[in-house]
PDB file of C-alpha atoms and ligand atoms in Angstrom:
ATOM      1  CA  MET A   1       7.492  16.255   8.780  1.00 55.00           C
ATOM      2  CA  THR A   2       7.367  17.219   5.758  1.00 56.00           C
ATOM      3  CA  LYS A   3       9.155  14.631   4.241  1.00 57.00           C
ATOM      4  CA  VAL A   4       6.016  12.589   5.280  1.00 59.00           C
ATOM      5  CA  ARG A   5       4.006  14.571   3.184  1.00 68.00           C
ATOM      6  CA  VAL A   6       6.404  15.024  -0.094  1.00 71.00           C
ATOM      7  CA  PHE A   7       6.704  11.050   0.438  1.00 74.00           C
ATOM      8  CA  THR A   8       2.614  10.605   0.764  1.00 79.00           C
ATOM      9  CA  ASN A   9       1.870  12.597  -2.291  1.00 83.00           C
ATOM     10  CA  ILE A  10       4.220  11.149  -4.620  1.00 85.00           C
ATOM     11  CA  LEU A  11       2.091   7.764  -3.117  1.00 86.00           C
ATOM     12  CA  LYS A  12      -1.250   9.254  -4.100  1.00 89.00           C
ATOM     13  CA  ALA A  13      -0.503  10.402  -7.525  1.00 92.00           C
ATOM     14  CA  ASN A  14       1.254   7.038  -8.230  1.00 95.00           C
ATOM     15  CA  GLU A  15      -2.067   5.662  -7.399  1.00 95.00           C
ATOM     16  CA  ASN A  16      -4.003   7.314  -9.407  1.00 96.00           C
ATOM     17  CA  ILE A  17      -1.553   6.337 -12.410  1.00 98.00           C
ATOM     18  CA  ALA A  18      -1.879   2.847 -11.105  1.00 98.00           C
ATOM     19  CA  GLN A  19      -6.036   2.933 -11.732  1.00 98.00           C
ATOM     20  CA  LYS A  20      -5.804   4.276 -15.078  1.00 98.00           C
ATOM     21  CA  ASN A  21      -3.658   1.417 -16.288  1.00 98.00           C
ATOM     22  CA  ARG A  22      -6.266  -0.923 -14.052  1.00 98.00           C
ATOM     23  CA  GLU A  23      -9.116   0.601 -16.054  1.00 98.00           C
ATOM     24  CA  ILE A  24      -7.214  -0.364 -19.229  1.00 98.00           C
ATOM     25  CA  PHE A  25      -6.490  -3.275 -17.907  1.00 98.00           C
ATOM     26  CA  ASN A  26     -10.241  -4.483 -16.276  1.00 98.00           C
ATOM     27  CA  LYS A  27     -11.259  -3.143 -19.467  1.00 98.00           C
ATOM     28  CA  ASN A  28      -9.722  -6.076 -22.091  1.00 98.00           C
ATOM     29  CA  LYS A  29      -9.737  -8.412 -19.404  1.00 98.00           C
ATOM     30  CA  VAL A  30      -5.905  -8.827 -19.281  1.00 98.00           C
ATOM     31  CA  TYR A  31      -5.648 -10.474 -16.227  1.00 98.00           C
ATOM     32  CA  THR A  32      -2.245  -8.960 -14.762  1.00 98.00           C
ATOM     33  CA  ILE A  33       0.289 -10.057 -12.315  1.00 98.00           C
ATOM     34  CA  ASN A  34       3.726  -7.757 -10.209  1.00 98.00           C
ATOM     35  CA  LEU A  35       6.036 -10.299 -10.047  1.00 98.00           C
ATOM     36  CA  MET A  36       8.639  -9.318  -7.243  1.00 98.00           C
ATOM     37  CA  SER A  37      11.636 -10.446  -5.776  1.00 98.00           C
ATOM     38  CA  SER A  38      15.145 -10.003  -4.588  1.00 97.00           C
ATOM     39  CA  PRO A  39      17.721 -10.153  -7.713  1.00 96.00           C
ATOM     40  CA  GLY A  40      18.309 -13.581  -8.331  1.00 96.00           C
ATOM     41  CA  SER A  41      15.047 -15.417  -6.580  1.00 98.00           C
ATOM     42  CA  GLY A  42      14.222 -16.489 -10.559  1.00 98.00           C
ATOM     43  CA  LYS A  43      11.760 -14.055 -11.834  1.00 98.00           C
ATOM     44  CA  THR A  44      12.825 -14.531 -15.255  1.00 97.00           C
ATOM     45  CA  SER A  45      13.156 -18.237 -14.871  1.00 98.00           C
ATOM     46  CA  LEU A  46       9.938 -19.102 -13.364  1.00 98.00           C
ATOM     47  CA  LEU A  47       8.576 -16.405 -16.542  1.00 98.00           C
ATOM     48  CA  GLU A  48      11.022 -18.575 -18.732  1.00 98.00           C
ATOM     49  CA  ARG A  49       9.328 -21.773 -17.346  1.00 98.00           C
ATOM     50  CA  THR A  50       5.429 -20.548 -17.542  1.00 98.00           C
ATOM     51  CA  ILE A  51       5.881 -19.079 -21.537  1.00 98.00           C
ATOM     52  CA  ASP A  52       7.887 -22.370 -22.680  1.00 97.00           C
ATOM     53  CA  SER A  53       4.529 -25.108 -20.750  1.00 98.00           C
ATOM     54  CA  LEU A  54       1.540 -22.283 -21.241  1.00 98.00           C
ATOM     55  CA  LYS A  55       1.862 -20.084 -24.280  1.00 94.00           C
ATOM     56  CA  ASN A  56      -0.416 -22.381 -26.672  1.00 96.00           C
ATOM     57  CA  GLU A  57      -3.135 -21.416 -24.015  1.00 97.00           C
ATOM     58  CA  LEU A  58      -2.666 -18.366 -23.131  1.00 98.00           C
ATOM     59  CA  ARG A  59      -1.630 -14.978 -25.138  1.00 98.00           C
ATOM     60  CA  ILE A  60       1.018 -14.287 -22.809  1.00 98.00           C
ATOM     61  CA  ALA A  61       3.382 -10.734 -22.642  1.00 98.00           C
ATOM     62  CA  VAL A  62       5.732  -9.609 -20.252  1.00 98.00           C
ATOM     63  CA  ILE A  63       6.992  -5.857 -19.097  1.00 97.00           C
ATOM     64  CA  GLU A  64      10.824  -6.452 -17.925  1.00 96.00           C
ATOM     65  CA  GLY A  65      11.968  -3.777 -14.850  1.00 95.00           C
ATOM     66  CA  ASP A  66      15.806  -3.764 -14.481  1.00 92.00           C
ATOM     67  CA  LEU A  67      18.190  -1.000 -13.246  1.00 90.00           C
ATOM     68  CA  GLN A  68      19.947  -0.743 -16.390  1.00 88.00           C
ATOM     69  CA  THR A  69      20.589  -3.648 -18.449  1.00 88.00           C
ATOM     70  CA  THR A  70      18.450  -5.826 -21.413  1.00 91.00           C
ATOM     71  CA  LYS A  71      19.021  -8.965 -20.118  1.00 92.00           C
ATOM     72  CA  ASP A  72      16.241  -9.946 -19.018  1.00 93.00           C
ATOM     73  CA  ALA A  73      14.050  -8.966 -21.799  1.00 94.00           C
ATOM     74  CA  GLU A  74      16.398 -10.950 -24.472  1.00 94.00           C
ATOM     75  CA  ARG A  75      15.730 -13.811 -22.907  1.00 95.00           C
ATOM     76  CA  ILE A  76      11.461 -13.664 -22.840  1.00 95.00           C
ATOM     77  CA  GLU A  77      12.194 -12.555 -26.850  1.00 94.00           C
ATOM     78  CA  LYS A  78      13.120 -15.632 -27.357  1.00 96.00           C
ATOM     79  CA  TYR A  79       9.595 -16.770 -27.128  1.00 97.00           C
ATOM     80  CA  ASN A  80       8.221 -14.447 -29.575  1.00 96.00           C
ATOM     81  CA  ILE A  81       5.992 -12.965 -27.781  1.00 97.00           C
ATOM     82  CA  PRO A  82       5.761  -9.120 -27.193  1.00 97.00           C
ATOM     83  CA  VAL A  83       7.782  -7.547 -24.328  1.00 97.00           C
ATOM     84  CA  THR A  84       8.827  -4.348 -23.025  1.00 96.00           C
ATOM     85  CA  GLN A  85      11.995  -3.163 -20.796  1.00 95.00           C
ATOM     86  CA  ILE A  86      12.321  -0.704 -18.494  1.00 95.00           C
ATOM     87  CA  ASN A  87      15.184   0.383 -17.786  1.00 93.00           C
ATOM     88  CA  THR A  88      14.336   2.116 -14.113  1.00 91.00           C
ATOM     89  CA  ASP A  89      18.170   4.143 -15.209  1.00 86.00           C
ATOM     90  CA  GLY A  90      18.641   3.075 -11.008  1.00 86.00           C
ATOM     91  CA  ALA A  91      16.173   3.172  -9.498  1.00 90.00           C
ATOM     92  CA  CYS A  92      14.700   0.535  -7.339  1.00 94.00           C
ATOM     93  CA  HIS A  93      11.302  -0.301  -8.354  1.00 96.00           C
ATOM     94  CA  LEU A  94       8.706   0.643 -10.902  1.00 97.00           C
ATOM     95  CA  ASP A  95       6.629   3.019 -10.556  1.00 96.00           C
ATOM     96  CA  ALA A  96       2.827   3.412 -12.511  1.00 97.00           C
ATOM     97  CA  ASN A  97       3.867   5.965 -14.338  1.00 97.00           C
ATOM     98  CA  MET A  98       6.444   4.102 -16.121  1.00 96.00           C
ATOM     99  CA  VAL A  99       4.212   1.197 -16.432  1.00 98.00           C
ATOM    100  CA  ALA A 100       1.841   3.816 -17.938  1.00 98.00           C
ATOM    101  CA  SER A 101       4.486   4.368 -20.536  1.00 97.00           C
ATOM    102  CA  VAL A 102       5.280   1.531 -22.505  1.00 97.00           C
ATOM    103  CA  LEU A 103       1.423   0.375 -22.305  1.00 98.00           C
ATOM    104  CA  ASP A 104       0.807   1.602 -26.173  1.00 97.00           C
ATOM    105  CA  SER A 105       3.083  -0.426 -27.275  1.00 96.00           C
ATOM    106  CA  TYR A 106       0.621  -3.153 -26.459  1.00 98.00           C
ATOM    107  CA  ASN A 107      -2.362  -5.029 -27.616  1.00 98.00           C
ATOM    108  CA  PHE A 108      -4.497  -5.948 -25.053  1.00 98.00           C
ATOM    109  CA  LYS A 109      -7.771  -7.367 -27.235  1.00 97.00           C
ATOM    110  CA  GLU A 110      -4.684 -10.633 -27.916  1.00 97.00           C
ATOM    111  CA  ILE A 111      -3.254 -10.588 -24.249  1.00 98.00           C
ATOM    112  CA  ASP A 112      -4.952 -13.108 -21.886  1.00 98.00           C
ATOM    113  CA  LEU A 113      -1.984 -12.362 -19.271  1.00 98.00           C
ATOM    114  CA  PHE A 114       0.235  -9.784 -18.677  1.00 98.00           C
ATOM    115  CA  VAL A 115       3.377 -10.151 -16.280  1.00 98.00           C
ATOM    116  CA  ILE A 116       5.630  -7.366 -14.808  1.00 98.00           C
ATOM    117  CA  GLU A 117       8.290  -8.278 -13.926  1.00 98.00           C
ATOM    118  CA  ASN A 118       9.292  -5.496 -10.953  1.00 97.00           C
ATOM    119  CA  VAL A 119      13.452  -4.337 -10.178  1.00 97.00           C
ATOM    120  CA  GLY A 120      14.944  -6.833  -7.567  1.00 96.00           C
ATOM    121  CA  ASN A 121      14.358  -5.382  -4.568  1.00 96.00           C
ATOM    122  CA  LEU A 122      12.103  -6.720  -1.677  1.00 97.00           C
ATOM    123  CA  VAL A 123      11.589  -2.624  -0.253  1.00 95.00           C
ATOM    124  CA  CYS A 124       9.828  -0.385  -2.429  1.00 93.00           C
ATOM    125  CA  PRO A 125       7.941  -2.113  -5.139  1.00 96.00           C
ATOM    126  CA  ALA A 126       6.003  -3.201  -1.942  1.00 94.00           C
ATOM    127  CA  GLY A 127       4.875   1.028  -1.847  1.00 93.00           C
ATOM    128  CA  TYR A 128       4.130   0.458  -5.554  1.00 96.00           C
ATOM    129  CA  ASP A 129       0.615  -0.356  -7.019  1.00 97.00           C
ATOM    130  CA  LEU A 130       1.238  -0.838 -11.105  1.00 98.00           C
ATOM    131  CA  GLY A 131      -2.260  -1.386 -11.632  1.00 98.00           C
ATOM    132  CA  GLU A 132      -1.912  -5.438 -11.201  1.00 98.00           C
ATOM    133  CA  GLU A 133      -5.260  -7.811 -10.116  1.00 98.00           C
ATOM    134  CA  ASP A 134      -2.248 -10.070  -8.131  1.00 98.00           C
ATOM    135  CA  ARG A 135       1.099  -9.229  -6.827  1.00 98.00           C
ATOM    136  CA  VAL A 136       3.302 -12.039  -6.554  1.00 98.00           C
ATOM    137  CA  VAL A 137       6.116 -11.784  -3.889  1.00 98.00           C
ATOM    138  CA  MET A 138       8.810 -14.771  -4.489  1.00 98.00           C
ATOM    139  CA  VAL A 139      11.590 -15.962  -2.310  1.00 98.00           C
ATOM    140  CA  SER A 140      14.369 -18.596  -2.021  1.00 98.00           C
ATOM    141  CA  ILE A 141      16.087 -21.106  -0.754  1.00 98.00           C
ATOM    142  CA  PRO A 142      19.834 -19.817  -0.872  1.00 97.00           C
ATOM    143  CA  GLU A 143      18.838 -16.132   0.156  1.00 96.00           C
ATOM    144  CA  GLY A 144      17.548 -17.710   3.993  1.00 96.00           C
ATOM    145  CA  ASP A 145      14.149 -18.140   5.733  1.00 97.00           C
ATOM    146  CA  ASP A 146      14.762 -14.390   7.447  1.00 97.00           C
ATOM    147  CA  LYS A 147      12.978 -12.275   4.269  1.00 97.00           C
ATOM    148  CA  PRO A 148       8.801 -12.583   5.855  1.00 98.00           C
ATOM    149  CA  ILE A 149       9.982 -11.252   9.531  1.00 97.00           C
ATOM    150  CA  LYS A 150      12.653  -8.560   8.008  1.00 97.00           C
ATOM    151  CA  TYR A 151      10.441  -7.206   5.208  1.00 97.00           C
ATOM    152  CA  PRO A 152       7.012  -7.560   5.882  1.00 97.00           C
ATOM    153  CA  LEU A 153       5.929  -4.784   3.859  1.00 97.00           C
ATOM    154  CA  ILE A 154       6.096  -6.828   0.900  1.00 98.00           C
ATOM    155  CA  PHE A 155       4.246 -10.701   2.430  1.00 98.00           C
ATOM    156  CA  HIS A 156       1.836  -8.328   3.499  1.00 97.00           C
ATOM    157  CA  ASN A 157       0.748  -6.412   0.862  1.00 97.00           C
ATOM    158  CA  ALA A 158       1.072  -9.913  -1.658  1.00 98.00           C
ATOM    159  CA  ASN A 159      -1.888 -12.098  -2.542  1.00 97.00           C
ATOM    160  CA  VAL A 160       0.709 -15.115  -3.161  1.00 98.00           C
ATOM    161  CA  LEU A 161       4.066 -16.130  -2.100  1.00 98.00           C
ATOM    162  CA  ILE A 162       5.996 -18.492  -3.973  1.00 98.00           C
ATOM    163  CA  ILE A 163       9.247 -20.212  -2.570  1.00 98.00           C
ATOM    164  CA  ASN A 164      11.599 -21.033  -5.297  1.00 98.00           C
ATOM    165  CA  LYS A 165      14.301 -23.643  -5.606  1.00 98.00           C
ATOM    166  CA  ILE A 166      13.584 -26.023  -3.365  1.00 98.00           C
ATOM    167  CA  ASP A 167      15.853 -28.154  -4.898  1.00 98.00           C
ATOM    168  CA  LEU A 168      18.438 -26.696  -3.090  1.00 98.00           C
ATOM    169  CA  LEU A 169      16.662 -27.655   0.465  1.00 97.00           C
ATOM    170  CA  PRO A 170      18.810 -30.771   0.923  1.00 97.00           C
ATOM    171  CA  TYR A 171      21.685 -28.162   0.673  1.00 96.00           C
ATOM    172  CA  THR A 172      20.425 -25.335   2.775  1.00 96.00           C
ATOM    173  CA  ASN A 173      19.297 -24.835   7.124  1.00 96.00           C
ATOM    174  CA  PHE A 174      16.274 -23.285   5.450  1.00 97.00           C
ATOM    175  CA  ASN A 175      13.067 -24.193   7.388  1.00 97.00           C
ATOM    176  CA  ARG A 176      10.311 -24.265   4.506  1.00 96.00           C
ATOM    177  CA  LEU A 177       7.278 -24.073   7.971  1.00 97.00           C
ATOM    178  CA  LYS A 178       9.328 -21.019   9.360  1.00 97.00           C
ATOM    179  CA  VAL A 179       8.474 -18.972   6.389  1.00 98.00           C
ATOM    180  CA  LYS A 180       5.455 -20.099   5.251  1.00 98.00           C
ATOM    181  CA  GLU A 181       3.923 -19.742   9.275  1.00 98.00           C
ATOM    182  CA  ASP A 182       5.570 -16.533   9.094  1.00 98.00           C
ATOM    183  CA  ALA A 183       4.656 -15.332   5.879  1.00 98.00           C
ATOM    184  CA  LEU A 184       1.491 -16.352   7.028  1.00 98.00           C
ATOM    185  CA  ASN A 185       0.961 -14.577  10.297  1.00 98.00           C
ATOM    186  CA  ILE A 186       1.822 -11.458   8.431  1.00 98.00           C
ATOM    187  CA  ASN A 187      -0.636 -12.438   5.529  1.00 98.00           C
ATOM    188  CA  PRO A 188      -3.413 -15.505   6.305  1.00 98.00           C
ATOM    189  CA  ASN A 189      -4.891 -15.101   2.326  1.00 97.00           C
ATOM    190  CA  LEU A 190      -1.291 -15.342   1.127  1.00 98.00           C
ATOM    191  CA  LYS A 191      -1.630 -18.368  -1.342  1.00 98.00           C
ATOM    192  CA  ILE A 192       1.861 -20.285  -1.348  1.00 98.00           C
ATOM    193  CA  PHE A 193       3.465 -22.363  -4.193  1.00 98.00           C
ATOM    194  CA  GLU A 194       6.904 -24.059  -3.048  1.00 98.00           C
ATOM    195  CA  ILE A 195       8.320 -24.871  -6.661  1.00 98.00           C
ATOM    196  CA  SER A 196      11.659 -24.943  -8.723  1.00 98.00           C
ATOM    197  CA  CYS A 197      11.891 -23.879 -11.886  1.00 98.00           C
ATOM    198  CA  GLN A 198      15.200 -26.050 -12.613  1.00 98.00           C
ATOM    199  CA  THR A 199      13.473 -29.152 -11.706  1.00 98.00           C
ATOM    200  CA  GLY A 200      10.151 -28.390 -12.536  1.00 98.00           C
ATOM    201  CA  GLU A 201       8.563 -29.277  -9.331  1.00 98.00           C
ATOM    202  CA  GLY A 202       5.475 -27.856  -8.317  1.00 98.00           C
ATOM    203  CA  LEU A 203       5.071 -25.822 -11.389  1.00 98.00           C
ATOM    204  CA  GLU A 204       2.224 -27.455 -12.458  1.00 98.00           C
ATOM    205  CA  ASN A 205      -0.077 -25.951  -9.962  1.00 98.00           C
ATOM    206  CA  TRP A 206       1.454 -22.311 -10.223  1.00 98.00           C
ATOM    207  CA  PHE A 207      -0.073 -23.137 -13.692  1.00 98.00           C
ATOM    208  CA  ILE A 208      -3.590 -24.389 -13.260  1.00 98.00           C
ATOM    209  CA  TRP A 209      -3.806 -21.321 -10.583  1.00 98.00           C
ATOM    210  CA  LEU A 210      -2.726 -19.135 -13.232  1.00 98.00           C
ATOM    211  CA  LYS A 211      -4.845 -20.731 -16.015  1.00 98.00           C
ATOM    212  CA  GLU A 212      -8.196 -19.723 -13.422  1.00 98.00           C
ATOM    213  CA  GLN A 213      -7.035 -16.614 -13.004  1.00 98.00           C
ATOM    214  CA  VAL A 214      -7.533 -16.029 -16.235  1.00 98.00           C
ATOM    215  CA  SER A 215     -10.587 -17.840 -17.256  1.00 98.00           C
ATOM    216  CA  LYS A 216     -12.058 -16.039 -13.971  1.00 97.00           C
ATOM    217  CA  LYS A 217     -10.709 -12.506 -15.547  1.00 97.00           C
ATOM    218  CA  LYS A 218     -12.744 -13.392 -18.696  1.00 93.00           C
ATOM    219  CA  ARG A 219     -15.874 -14.001 -17.194  1.00 88.00           C
TER     220      ARG A 219
HETATM  221 MG1   MG B   1      14.985 -11.122 -13.776  1.00 81.59          MG
HETATM  222 ZN1   ZN B   2      13.345   1.994  -4.846  1.00 81.59          ZN
END
């Protein structure tokens, strides 16, 4: 069982670094989320919508995790907020050390909301604490409604579930009740938002909730 032990040690080391990241966020009262989903669910689109709507109320900064491109970071840069690209060079998740390695480039005294967009993947990001306060997992309508059943760990470890692209519901057989039921069976504490980054439906609730989390953090 050597393999198991090696993996346990890797996660233990990750946990220690994540704790140090968390101390930096806590010391500066920065509310931090780890945004996770399959590729193409709309993580970057949600970020664009969020920054666009809240940039006058919240000071937002971003880490963009990606296998090898800078496309997402370029999309975020247009909003003139602090953003760093982490290219994992093929690794399918961010780990706490990758996050730690870019934290020096931020002035956390001037940040309210820090978003870490993980690499598109529903498997291993679930196992790697980055030091975030909340974990947000996103699924989108075209992916199908079997994600909670197939990838239970990420739903178990998340605090928030976002169902995106609800404008496409009429064109699919996606069963939103089933997804919510399956996800809540795995994790009854999940906070759920149903949104469309295309039409804007449901986004207001997400914005209100985010602002609440930021102000809780400041107290
Ligand atoms: Mg993206
Ligand atoms: Zn991975």
